[in-house]
Amino acid sequence: MKIHEYQAKQIFADYEIPVSDEILCHSVKDVEKAAEKLGLPVVVKAQVLAGGRGKAGGVKLAKTKEELVNAANQILGMDIKGYTVEKVLTAKAISFTDEFYVGLTIDRNTKSVVFMASSEGGVEIEEVAKDNPDAIHKFVIDAEIGLMPFQARQIAFKLFDDIKLVRQGADLFEKLYRLFIDTDASLAEINPLVITAEGNLMALDGKMNFDDNALFRQPEVLEMREPTEDEKTEIEAKEKGLSFIKLDGNIGCMVNGAGLAMATMDIIKIYGGEPANFLDIGGSSNPQKVIDAMNLLLADKNVKAVMINIFGGITRCDDVAKGIISALEQMDVKIPIVVRLSGTNAAEGLEILKKTNLVTVASMGEAAEKAIEMAGQTV
Amino acid sequence: MSILINSDTRLIVQGITGRDGSFHAQKMKEYGTNVVGGVSPGKAGQKVGDIPVFNTVKDAVAATKANATIIFVPPKFAADAVYEASEAGVELVITITEGVPTLDMVKLMPYLKKNGTKVIGPNCPGLVTPGEALAGILPGNIFKKGNVGLMSRSGTLTYEMVNQLTTNGLGQSTCVGIGGDPVAGLYYEELLEMFENDPQTDAIVLIGEIGGDAEERAAKYIKEKVTKPVVAFIAGQTAPPGKRMGHAGAIISSGSGTAAEKIKAFEEAGVPVAKKPTEIPVLIKERLGK
């Protein structure tokens, strides 16, 4: 789960990491009021759940009232990577001398929390990682002990010469580690961390992602969730035990298991079609899931054919077949459905489907070919 | 021979009185696995089928000399269950549970390493050595004893691949589902090493998916250390960036973890990558000179 910059900085502030004075705004009027309160110059920053806001023109410095109104007008309502900007953060402009990057994430390779620090702040860290990997210092943290003060100092010595800044930095890094652990984060990033003109450290931008598996014990984090329309469908699906992601094609897919669901999307593409979604109905045999899944697929008006690909393990093919039958009884399905059943109770499942006019095939390749062919005939 | 489990494995089931635990305990036993006991706090003295239940892993190990355990407890309690098994000296811990918080696993790892405990999962379908033992939720009837070792991040896609192998006359030495989570126990490199050293295994199938760089690291390892033929498949070639494809680990972030990068790494290591599941047995046969 992702949150906005302003939310990440609220968490930073809760842990006494210094952030700039800033106010969340929803309109040009709000921005004007905020600037009055904070005093010009200010920075107006788009709040969307996508990276590269600066490059897209979503972050602007305003020194005068005229610049302020222009910036607010330009940014509010603009589109950044498919997200419409509905709110902006108006922040007091901070003059600074140096920019750094610090971030915590989980490293799959070492199976531990890793602290990353770099003197090349203010640019996307992925770019630094590609062009100049040596500029990123990595510190593996032993999760049993946590980030020790000496380690925090070690990191700080990599970035700062002045012992006053080293101490400030070490303190800040310990706070960042603590909030990362406390909130079950998967990413906590300050970029840039700056040395202000007054010689102090401050977090000018922040980014946090959280582990979806831990949200059950993070009610405060969960409250910060602001799903988009597509994500709302995905969350709704998750509550029904389905894992759903909408895509742009016209072949609706219903599959058991995430890996097989991805492979199904891939094979549709190999045969020249376009999948309309990723949909994993999971490992249970509840026919209701099939009905819910069918509802989700048919809600997408782009879907011209449905491909059901089941390899039974825990999931029993006869249960899926029963689900399909009751879905067909409850719904007015006008588009063709191609079904592939293999594994546990596949023969029983296919027997049940004989009563219908559904197309049944033996392999996923055939299912994809057939679904694409039939989608082409559907108006 | 095989890897990790065989007919000598003495398996216990943690969470044996739960819905999934009791069902699969009996399924595994039917397959022929030596299921010697189960654990469910407060249920000692009961039986699931004819499998005795104990209050703690320690009790179960003392009574049955179990050397492997399979965990079916809910995500909140999964890390605790793994600790308990490791503390009781169980050598192999298979965690089926889906949805375990990542930091719970991160916090566990140093302890497991100290104890020398091997972990598979979480969020995995388990593993099977055909004809000898099945520790997991995999459908036993699709497997066939043979000389192909298989490892996979996915469950049902594994079944698809195994089915391709079996119906084309290629049996398996051991098939391991390593799980779809970002932080998991045994991974490609450890398993590649085991298969390389296993006399029964003549060829290896590696089924990866988008996200992370484990496949790239596996490719490097194969190039340097593996002499047996390896073929691969990568799921998620058409997945859009930034979207988590069901598995917590399956996400392309900021252009890394893509299928294209993984395929390139494998091809550079001399590992052919199948475009479709049906190509896997063809590639294996080519490599084995059949």
XYZ file of C-alpha atoms in Angstrom:
669
model
C 0.000 0.000 0.000
C 1.236 3.453 -0.927
C 0.580 6.808 0.746
C 1.071 10.410 -0.321
C 4.063 12.582 0.469
C 2.077 14.683 2.941
C 1.028 11.545 4.819
C 4.580 10.193 4.926
C 5.788 13.514 6.298
C 3.075 13.448 8.963
C 4.512 10.127 10.121
C 8.037 11.618 10.022
C 6.838 14.565 12.114
C 5.235 12.166 14.617
C 8.692 10.649 15.092
C 10.261 14.126 15.414
C 12.060 14.039 12.083
C 12.215 17.701 10.992
C 10.010 18.534 7.991
C 9.158 21.882 6.382
C 6.026 23.828 7.413
C 3.359 22.803 4.968
C -0.387 22.747 4.412
C -2.507 20.354 2.349
C -4.722 22.190 -0.179
C -7.599 21.169 -2.434
C -8.178 24.387 -4.413
C -6.392 27.480 -5.704
C -8.042 29.422 -2.878
C -6.640 26.980 -0.335
C -3.192 27.443 -1.826
C -3.449 31.236 -1.589
C -4.535 31.036 2.031
C -1.754 28.593 2.841
C 0.856 30.847 1.237
C -0.395 33.778 3.289
C 0.050 31.777 6.423
C 3.468 30.344 5.492
C 4.823 33.434 3.706
C 6.262 33.435 0.181
C 8.218 31.859 -1.383
C 6.480 28.479 -1.252
C 6.649 25.238 -3.215
C 3.421 23.814 -4.615
C 3.639 20.024 -4.935
C 1.162 17.649 -6.595
C 0.029 14.849 -4.278
C -0.446 11.720 -6.377
C 0.602 8.135 -5.772
C 3.118 8.139 -8.629
C 6.810 8.890 -8.906
C 8.397 11.477 -11.196
C 6.143 14.342 -10.124
C 8.876 16.929 -10.622
C 9.633 15.808 -14.176
C 5.923 15.892 -15.019
C 5.702 19.544 -13.921
C 3.857 18.734 -10.715
C 6.237 20.630 -8.415
C 6.631 24.409 -8.754
C 8.342 27.177 -6.790
C 6.323 30.383 -6.372
C 8.043 33.606 -5.331
C 5.184 35.982 -6.100
C 1.438 35.873 -5.739
C 1.062 35.694 -9.496
C 3.429 32.722 -9.739
C 1.523 31.094 -6.917
C -1.868 31.312 -8.617
C -0.369 30.123 -11.896
C 1.329 27.170 -10.236
C -1.807 26.156 -8.371
C -3.924 26.465 -11.511
C -1.493 24.425 -13.570
C -0.953 21.640 -11.072
C -4.475 21.109 -9.738
C -6.303 18.917 -12.230
C -3.243 17.956 -14.213
C -2.600 14.323 -15.140
C 0.501 12.534 -13.844
C 0.938 8.975 -15.103
C -2.814 8.475 -15.240
C -3.518 10.068 -11.856
C -5.482 13.337 -11.737
C -4.058 15.793 -9.225
C -6.821 16.597 -6.750
C -4.696 18.026 -3.979
C -1.417 19.792 -3.556
C 0.957 20.360 -0.704
C 1.906 24.008 -0.166
C 5.246 24.030 1.623
C 7.441 26.838 2.829
C 10.418 27.067 0.465
C 13.598 26.049 2.228
C 17.024 27.236 1.184
C 19.597 24.524 1.526
C 23.221 23.826 0.748
C 23.335 20.053 0.199
C 20.975 17.234 -0.766
C 21.167 13.569 0.267
C 19.193 10.386 -0.145
C 18.338 8.021 2.710
C 15.959 5.111 2.590
C 15.020 1.838 4.226
C 13.692 -1.160 2.393
C 13.510 -4.945 2.631
C 16.172 -6.752 0.664
C 15.020 -10.124 -0.664
C 18.567 -11.280 -1.190
C 19.866 -10.807 2.366
C 16.348 -11.304 3.788
C 16.819 -8.274 5.984
C 16.105 -4.575 6.324
C 18.644 -2.517 4.411
C 19.551 1.124 4.978
C 20.594 3.005 1.855
C 22.326 6.351 1.904
C 23.776 8.513 -0.841
C 25.253 11.962 -1.299
C 23.438 12.119 -4.611
C 20.080 13.255 -3.291
C 17.250 14.997 -5.063
C 17.312 12.698 -8.086
C 15.577 9.379 -8.491
C 17.590 6.773 -6.632
C 16.915 4.217 -9.360
C 18.856 6.466 -11.743
C 21.776 6.663 -9.325
C 21.655 2.896 -8.873
C 21.944 2.432 -12.627
C 24.545 5.095 -13.471
C 26.671 5.217 -10.353
C 25.937 2.282 -8.040
C 29.024 2.989 -5.910
C 27.448 6.262 -4.800
C 24.872 4.307 -2.780
C 26.029 3.011 0.589
C 24.129 -0.031 1.823
C 23.955 -1.228 5.399
C 22.325 -4.538 6.291
C 20.535 -4.379 9.631
C 20.244 -7.410 11.894
C 16.532 -7.511 12.616
C 17.059 -9.186 15.990
C 19.142 -6.269 17.285
C 17.796 -3.400 15.222
C 19.739 -0.356 14.031
C 22.404 0.259 16.695
C 23.565 3.826 17.410
C 27.075 3.047 16.166
C 25.642 1.819 12.849
C 23.567 4.977 12.536
C 26.780 6.962 13.082
C 28.603 4.836 10.515
C 25.967 5.755 7.966
C 26.080 9.415 8.970
C 29.885 9.530 8.638
C 29.472 8.442 5.008
C 27.370 11.512 4.322
C 28.582 14.310 6.610
C 31.963 15.755 7.643
C 30.731 17.952 10.473
C 30.336 15.984 13.742
C 27.286 18.068 14.638
C 25.572 16.862 11.462
C 26.780 13.305 12.062
C 25.032 13.307 15.439
C 21.888 14.888 14.021
C 21.911 12.429 11.141
C 22.463 9.363 13.333
C 19.552 10.418 15.535
C 17.347 10.953 12.492
C 18.295 7.572 10.989
C 17.391 5.771 14.202
C 13.994 7.476 14.139
C 13.499 6.486 10.510
C 14.343 2.869 11.333
C 11.964 2.876 14.296
C 9.048 4.197 12.246
C 9.809 1.698 9.468
C 9.521 -1.205 11.924
C 6.611 0.262 13.900
C 4.440 0.749 10.818
C 5.373 -2.491 8.973
C 6.687 -0.436 6.072
C 8.219 -1.931 2.958
C 9.830 1.393 1.965
C 10.628 4.602 3.867
C 12.537 7.178 1.901
C 13.704 10.748 2.453
C 14.763 12.296 -0.834
C 16.074 14.848 -0.522
C 17.328 15.082 3.003
C 18.886 18.556 3.035
C 21.257 20.679 5.073
C 19.339 23.936 5.459
C 20.955 27.346 5.195
C 20.875 27.341 9.008
C 22.961 24.163 9.033
C 20.324 21.670 10.167
C 18.951 18.485 8.595
C 15.429 18.473 7.208
C 13.293 15.999 5.228
C 12.067 17.881 2.148
C 10.282 14.967 0.536
C 9.138 11.604 1.789
C 7.829 8.361 0.400
C 6.441 5.351 2.220
C 5.012 1.998 1.140
C 3.586 -0.616 3.476
C 3.394 -4.406 3.586
C -0.156 -5.411 2.627
C 0.199 -8.606 4.684
C 0.657 -6.572 7.879
C -2.217 -4.123 7.435
C -4.340 -6.200 9.827
C -2.189 -4.932 12.712
C -1.736 -1.369 11.391
C -5.151 0.308 11.695
C -3.652 3.811 11.569
C -1.818 3.047 8.348
C -4.918 1.513 6.842
C -6.859 4.704 7.557
C -4.478 6.596 5.274
C -5.391 4.481 2.268
C -6.864 6.474 -0.618
C -7.692 4.036 -3.389
C -8.313 5.100 -6.980
C -11.383 3.796 -8.837
C -9.483 0.815 -10.268
C -7.967 0.068 -6.874
C -11.401 0.173 -5.254
C -12.458 -2.677 -7.546
C -9.261 -4.505 -6.618
C -9.842 -4.033 -2.870
C -13.461 -5.109 -3.186
C -12.292 -8.223 -5.009
C -9.746 -8.943 -2.288
C -12.485 -8.866 0.339
C -14.186 -11.654 -1.600
C -10.974 -13.672 -1.703
C -10.143 -12.747 -5.294
C -6.997 -11.102 -6.541
C -7.956 -8.817 -9.426
C -6.121 -6.270 -11.540
C -7.780 -4.514 -14.430
C -5.956 -4.305 -17.743
C -6.925 -2.876 -21.114
C -7.630 -5.905 -23.333
C -10.839 -7.731 -24.261
C -10.283 -11.312 -23.036
C -11.530 -11.708 -19.472
C -9.463 -14.266 -17.537
C -10.453 -16.379 -14.554
C -7.640 -18.540 -13.188
C -6.707 -20.293 -9.945
C -3.266 -19.299 -8.669
C -1.230 -16.155 -9.310
C 1.538 -17.772 -11.339
C -0.877 -19.590 -13.614
C -2.919 -16.379 -13.932
C 0.168 -14.525 -15.136
C 1.067 -17.353 -17.501
C -2.514 -17.205 -18.846
C -2.166 -13.489 -19.606
C 1.139 -14.229 -21.307
C -0.240 -16.996 -23.481
C -3.174 -14.849 -24.623
C -0.643 -12.279 -25.749
C 1.524 -14.910 -27.483
C -1.493 -15.935 -29.567
C -2.134 -12.305 -30.499
C -4.872 -11.369 -28.024
C -5.024 -8.873 -25.164
C -5.990 -9.889 -21.611
C -8.603 -7.678 -19.938
C -7.419 -8.486 -16.444
C -5.412 -10.550 -14.010
C -7.788 -12.590 -11.865
C -6.745 -15.228 -9.360
C -9.693 -16.924 -7.667
C -7.347 -18.530 -5.137
C -7.274 -22.013 -3.758
C -10.755 -22.552 -2.382
C -13.550 -24.482 -3.995
C -16.390 -22.187 -3.020
C -18.748 -21.828 -6.023
C -19.658 -18.326 -4.767
C -16.141 -17.204 -5.690
C -16.748 -18.169 -9.291
C -19.977 -16.164 -9.279
C -18.214 -13.119 -7.768
C -15.400 -13.486 -10.285
C -17.832 -13.700 -13.198
C -19.562 -10.530 -11.968
C -16.235 -8.718 -11.905
C -15.356 -9.808 -15.427
C -18.718 -8.889 -16.900
C -18.679 -5.454 -15.252
C -15.902 -4.561 -17.698
C -17.629 -3.562 -20.947
C -14.448 -4.170 -22.951
C -14.612 -7.894 -22.277
C -15.703 -9.756 -25.435
C -14.884 -13.312 -24.346
C -14.022 -15.076 -21.105
C -11.281 -17.661 -20.678
C -11.505 -19.842 -17.580
C -8.261 -21.707 -16.860
C -8.313 -24.002 -13.831
C -5.682 -26.476 -12.745
C -7.245 -28.228 -9.794
C -5.209 -28.905 -6.688
C -7.044 -27.828 -3.562
C -9.492 -26.252 -5.960
C -11.815 -28.945 -7.245
C -12.831 -28.656 -10.885
C -16.366 -29.940 -10.208
C -16.881 -27.117 -7.683
C -15.704 -24.575 -10.242
C -18.084 -26.095 -12.802
C -20.960 -25.821 -10.326
C -20.017 -22.186 -9.736
C -20.046 -21.513 -13.475
C -23.486 -23.122 -13.810
C -24.997 -21.062 -10.990
C -23.343 -17.906 -12.311
C -24.941 -18.554 -15.704
C -28.316 -19.082 -14.044
C -28.097 -15.809 -12.133
C -26.656 -13.667 -14.873
C -27.527 -12.844 -18.407
C -24.219 -13.727 -20.055
C -24.096 -12.735 -23.719
C -20.423 -13.245 -24.448
C -18.700 -16.574 -25.194
C -16.949 -18.484 -22.413
C -14.107 -20.938 -23.020
C -13.302 -23.353 -20.198
C -10.206 -25.402 -19.548
C -10.294 -27.751 -16.548
C -7.400 -29.998 -15.521
C -6.312 -31.693 -12.295
C -8.491 -32.622 -9.323
C -11.950 -33.833 -10.444
C -11.563 -32.433 -13.962
C -13.626 -35.248 -15.525
C -16.511 -34.612 -13.102
C -16.303 -30.886 -13.828
C -16.411 -31.387 -17.588
C -19.389 -33.742 -17.200
C -21.292 -30.995 -15.369
C -20.478 -28.476 -18.108
C -21.797 -30.803 -20.837
C -25.287 -29.499 -20.059
C -24.264 -26.007 -21.140
C -23.212 -24.609 -24.481
C -19.846 -23.524 -23.128
C -16.756 -24.340 -25.150
C -14.465 -26.744 -23.315
C -10.860 -27.370 -24.330
C -8.017 -29.524 -23.017
C -5.065 -27.127 -22.752
C -4.429 -23.483 -21.919
C -2.994 -22.837 -25.356
C -6.181 -24.051 -27.031
C -8.254 -22.042 -24.565
C -6.400 -18.859 -25.465
C -6.691 -19.472 -29.215
C -10.392 -20.199 -28.966
C -11.122 -17.219 -26.700
C -9.318 -14.849 -29.064
C -11.153 -16.253 -32.073
C -14.531 -15.875 -30.358
C -13.785 -12.394 -29.030
C -13.173 -11.365 -32.632
C -16.678 -12.515 -33.562
C -18.394 -10.774 -30.649
C -19.769 -7.344 -31.415
C 17.860 -40.240 -3.966
C 16.058 -36.944 -4.114
C 16.339 -33.705 -2.170
C 14.922 -32.544 1.184
C 12.275 -35.231 1.708
C 12.037 -38.953 1.069
C 10.518 -42.111 2.565
C 12.579 -41.615 5.759
C 11.078 -38.174 6.436
C 9.064 -38.058 9.669
C 6.587 -35.229 9.236
C 4.404 -33.430 11.773
C 1.595 -30.994 10.965
C 1.328 -27.730 12.944
C -2.283 -26.607 12.983
C -3.500 -30.156 12.369
C -6.972 -29.633 13.856
C -7.764 -26.690 11.555
C -9.777 -27.104 8.354
C -6.804 -27.119 5.954
C -4.435 -28.829 8.388
C -6.660 -31.840 9.027
C -7.640 -32.226 5.364
C -4.095 -32.133 4.053
C -2.633 -34.208 6.890
C -4.810 -37.068 5.708
C -4.161 -36.388 2.024
C -0.401 -36.485 2.642
C -0.755 -39.693 4.565
C -2.809 -41.243 1.757
C 0.007 -40.316 -0.631
C 2.347 -42.404 1.489
C 4.089 -39.668 3.460
C 5.222 -40.719 6.902
C 3.013 -38.288 8.883
C 3.907 -39.095 12.497
C 1.964 -36.468 14.432
C 0.311 -33.111 14.664
C 0.391 -30.064 16.933
C -2.533 -28.042 18.221
C -2.284 -26.350 21.640
C -4.844 -27.810 24.062
C -5.716 -30.775 21.835
C -3.103 -33.271 23.048
C -4.437 -36.830 23.189
C -6.843 -36.307 20.296
C -6.344 -37.934 16.930
C -6.864 -36.703 13.386
C -7.594 -39.901 11.501
C -5.023 -42.084 13.217
C -2.458 -39.268 13.586
C -1.752 -38.379 17.267
C -2.014 -34.706 18.299
C 0.377 -32.964 20.728
C 0.247 -29.625 22.584
C 3.701 -28.437 21.564
C 6.244 -29.175 18.863
C 8.681 -30.203 21.591
C 6.282 -32.887 22.822
C 5.651 -34.077 19.287
C 9.363 -34.341 18.505
C 10.050 -36.161 21.786
C 7.336 -38.726 21.059
C 7.796 -39.191 17.311
C 11.380 -38.141 16.460
C 9.916 -35.882 13.764
C 12.516 -34.220 11.524
C 10.194 -32.119 9.357
C 7.094 -30.032 9.950
C 4.454 -28.422 7.818
C 2.673 -25.279 9.032
C -0.992 -24.503 8.378
C -1.617 -21.910 11.129
C -3.130 -18.459 10.314
C -0.758 -15.652 9.194
C -0.745 -13.867 12.576
C 0.697 -16.945 14.288
C 2.846 -18.348 11.488
C 6.155 -16.787 12.558
C 5.615 -18.065 16.096
C 5.016 -21.549 14.735
C 8.251 -21.459 12.722
C 10.196 -20.319 15.833
C 8.649 -23.121 17.841
C 9.656 -25.739 15.290
C 13.179 -24.387 14.974
C 13.605 -24.233 18.749
C 12.464 -27.843 19.025
C 15.211 -28.868 16.622
C 13.094 -29.732 13.569
C 15.414 -29.627 10.543
C 12.957 -28.771 7.790
C 10.037 -26.340 8.199
C 7.520 -25.958 5.367
C 5.228 -22.953 5.735
C 2.087 -23.109 3.621
C 0.398 -20.080 5.255
C -0.307 -17.170 2.917
C -0.248 -13.534 4.111
C 2.554 -13.659 6.700
C 3.838 -10.115 7.446
C 7.197 -9.639 5.736
C 8.920 -8.208 8.804
C 7.909 -11.296 10.793
C 9.944 -13.379 8.364
C 12.813 -10.879 8.375
C 12.986 -11.049 12.186
C 13.002 -14.862 12.081
C 15.826 -15.340 9.619
C 18.865 -14.768 11.895
C 17.510 -17.252 14.457
C 16.808 -19.899 11.824
C 20.275 -19.470 10.413
C 21.859 -19.881 13.849
C 19.859 -23.058 14.413
C 20.599 -24.413 10.945
C 16.870 -24.776 10.230
C 15.854 -25.138 6.586
C 12.668 -23.262 5.754
C 10.479 -23.474 2.673
C 7.870 -20.753 2.141
C 5.817 -19.033 3.407
C 3.005 -18.816 0.891
C 4.122 -21.973 -0.871
C 2.424 -25.214 -2.002
C 5.109 -27.404 -0.384
C 7.207 -30.086 -2.019
C 7.036 -33.657 -3.239
C 9.446 -36.473 -3.925
C 7.244 -38.620 -6.158
C 6.582 -42.112 -4.885
C 8.126 -41.335 -1.481
C 6.757 -38.295 0.318
C 4.523 -35.301 -0.251
C 4.656 -32.390 2.213
C 2.235 -29.785 0.965
C -1.041 -29.146 -0.778
C -0.004 -30.322 -4.232
C -2.250 -32.818 -6.078
C -0.276 -36.052 -5.735
C -1.679 -37.788 -8.808
C 0.072 -35.544 -11.371
C 3.596 -36.474 -10.228
C 5.695 -39.369 -11.476
C 9.027 -40.651 -10.204
C 11.918 -39.709 -12.453
C 15.033 -37.631 -12.986
C 13.866 -34.036 -13.452
C 14.183 -31.659 -10.497
C 11.790 -28.705 -10.403
C 11.588 -25.461 -8.405
C 8.958 -22.767 -8.683
C 7.687 -19.548 -7.120
C 4.127 -20.464 -8.046
C 1.628 -23.174 -7.066
C -0.797 -23.991 -9.837
C 1.714 -23.040 -12.524
C 3.894 -25.770 -11.018
C 1.053 -28.249 -11.497
C 0.720 -27.130 -15.108
C 4.454 -27.712 -15.683
C 4.554 -31.046 -13.849
C 1.575 -32.198 -15.874
C 3.465 -31.305 -19.057
C 6.469 -33.295 -17.857
C 4.508 -36.335 -16.680
C 2.292 -36.604 -19.758
C 5.418 -36.431 -21.907
C 7.067 -39.275 -20.048
C 9.406 -37.167 -17.904
C 9.261 -38.081 -14.204
C 10.540 -35.920 -11.355
C 13.138 -36.419 -8.612
C 11.771 -33.697 -6.316
C 9.485 -30.702 -7.014
C 9.732 -27.729 -4.665
C 7.345 -24.776 -4.443
C 9.491 -22.035 -2.894
C 6.612 -19.596 -2.487
C 5.571 -16.218 -3.818
C 6.611 -13.913 -0.973
C 9.480 -11.417 -1.185
C 11.239 -12.876 1.866
C 11.239 -16.662 1.931
C 13.421 -19.541 3.058
C 15.260 -21.832 0.641
C 15.561 -20.225 -2.762
C 16.901 -21.024 -6.213
C 20.592 -21.065 -5.366
C 20.317 -23.454 -2.412
C 18.021 -25.763 -4.368
C 20.206 -25.659 -7.485
C 23.108 -26.773 -5.325
C 21.048 -29.648 -3.880
C 19.853 -30.799 -7.302
C 23.378 -30.532 -8.700
C 24.569 -32.866 -5.935
C 21.615 -35.260 -6.180
C 22.511 -38.356 -8.221
C 18.865 -38.981 -9.162
C 18.463 -35.579 -10.815
C 19.645 -35.292 -14.435
C 17.948 -32.049 -15.473
C 16.414 -29.067 -13.675
C 13.352 -26.929 -14.412
C 13.261 -23.451 -12.874
C 9.931 -21.629 -12.923
C 10.275 -17.982 -12.065
C 8.105 -14.931 -12.279
C 8.433 -11.149 -12.433
C 9.684 -9.147 -9.447
C 12.978 -9.055 -7.556
C 16.246 -10.305 -8.982
C 16.347 -13.891 -7.724
C 16.161 -15.278 -11.271
C 19.099 -13.116 -12.349
C 21.114 -14.365 -9.386
C 20.084 -17.938 -10.166
C 21.277 -17.461 -13.760
C 24.652 -16.302 -12.513
C 24.868 -19.253 -10.131
C 23.980 -21.714 -12.895
C 26.639 -20.273 -15.158
C 29.297 -20.669 -12.478
C 28.323 -23.802 -10.582
C 25.700 -25.987 -12.273
C 26.782 -28.639 -14.765
C 23.375 -30.304 -15.230
C 21.056 -28.931 -17.917
C 18.599 -26.292 -16.692
C 15.556 -24.945 -18.525
C 13.399 -22.049 -17.332
C 10.012 -20.401 -17.623
C 9.119 -16.876 -16.515
C 5.508 -15.930 -15.760
C 4.339 -12.348 -16.077
C 5.894 -11.330 -19.389
C 2.859 -9.158 -20.099
C 2.363 -7.778 -16.579
C 2.217 -3.979 -16.284
C 4.755 -2.216 -14.000
C 3.754 -1.157 -10.486
C 0.977 -3.740 -10.140
C 1.341 -6.574 -7.696
C 0.260 -9.754 -9.495
C -1.293 -11.705 -6.653
C 1.985 -12.781 -5.091
C 3.509 -10.116 -2.879
C 6.800 -10.752 -4.643
C 5.455 -10.432 -8.154
C 5.738 -6.761 -8.897
C 7.788 -4.857 -11.422
C 9.081 -1.759 -9.669
C 10.699 1.144 -11.476
C 11.647 -0.947 -14.464
C 13.471 -3.669 -12.544
C 12.258 -7.214 -12.052
C 10.896 -7.452 -15.599
C 10.532 -10.733 -17.471
C 12.738 -9.435 -20.286
C 15.698 -8.885 -17.923
C 15.290 -12.339 -16.427
C 15.027 -14.052 -19.811
C 18.148 -12.234 -20.974
C 20.066 -13.321 -17.860
C 19.070 -16.962 -18.378
C 19.917 -16.961 -22.055
C 23.317 -15.488 -21.291
C 23.855 -18.349 -18.841
C 22.972 -20.902 -21.514
C 19.570 -21.645 -20.004
C 16.800 -21.807 -22.622
C 13.563 -20.088 -21.596
C 10.279 -21.640 -22.730
C 7.706 -19.220 -24.129
C 4.821 -21.573 -23.422
C 4.477 -24.331 -20.791
C 4.229 -26.922 -23.583
C 7.796 -26.139 -24.648
C 9.295 -27.251 -21.309
C 9.310 -31.029 -21.986
C 10.625 -30.421 -25.512
C 13.537 -28.365 -24.180
C 14.304 -30.937 -21.466
C 14.354 -33.782 -23.971
C 16.656 -31.804 -26.260
C 19.018 -31.162 -23.383
C 18.995 -34.764 -22.251
C 19.569 -35.899 -25.820
C 16.371 -37.931 -25.928
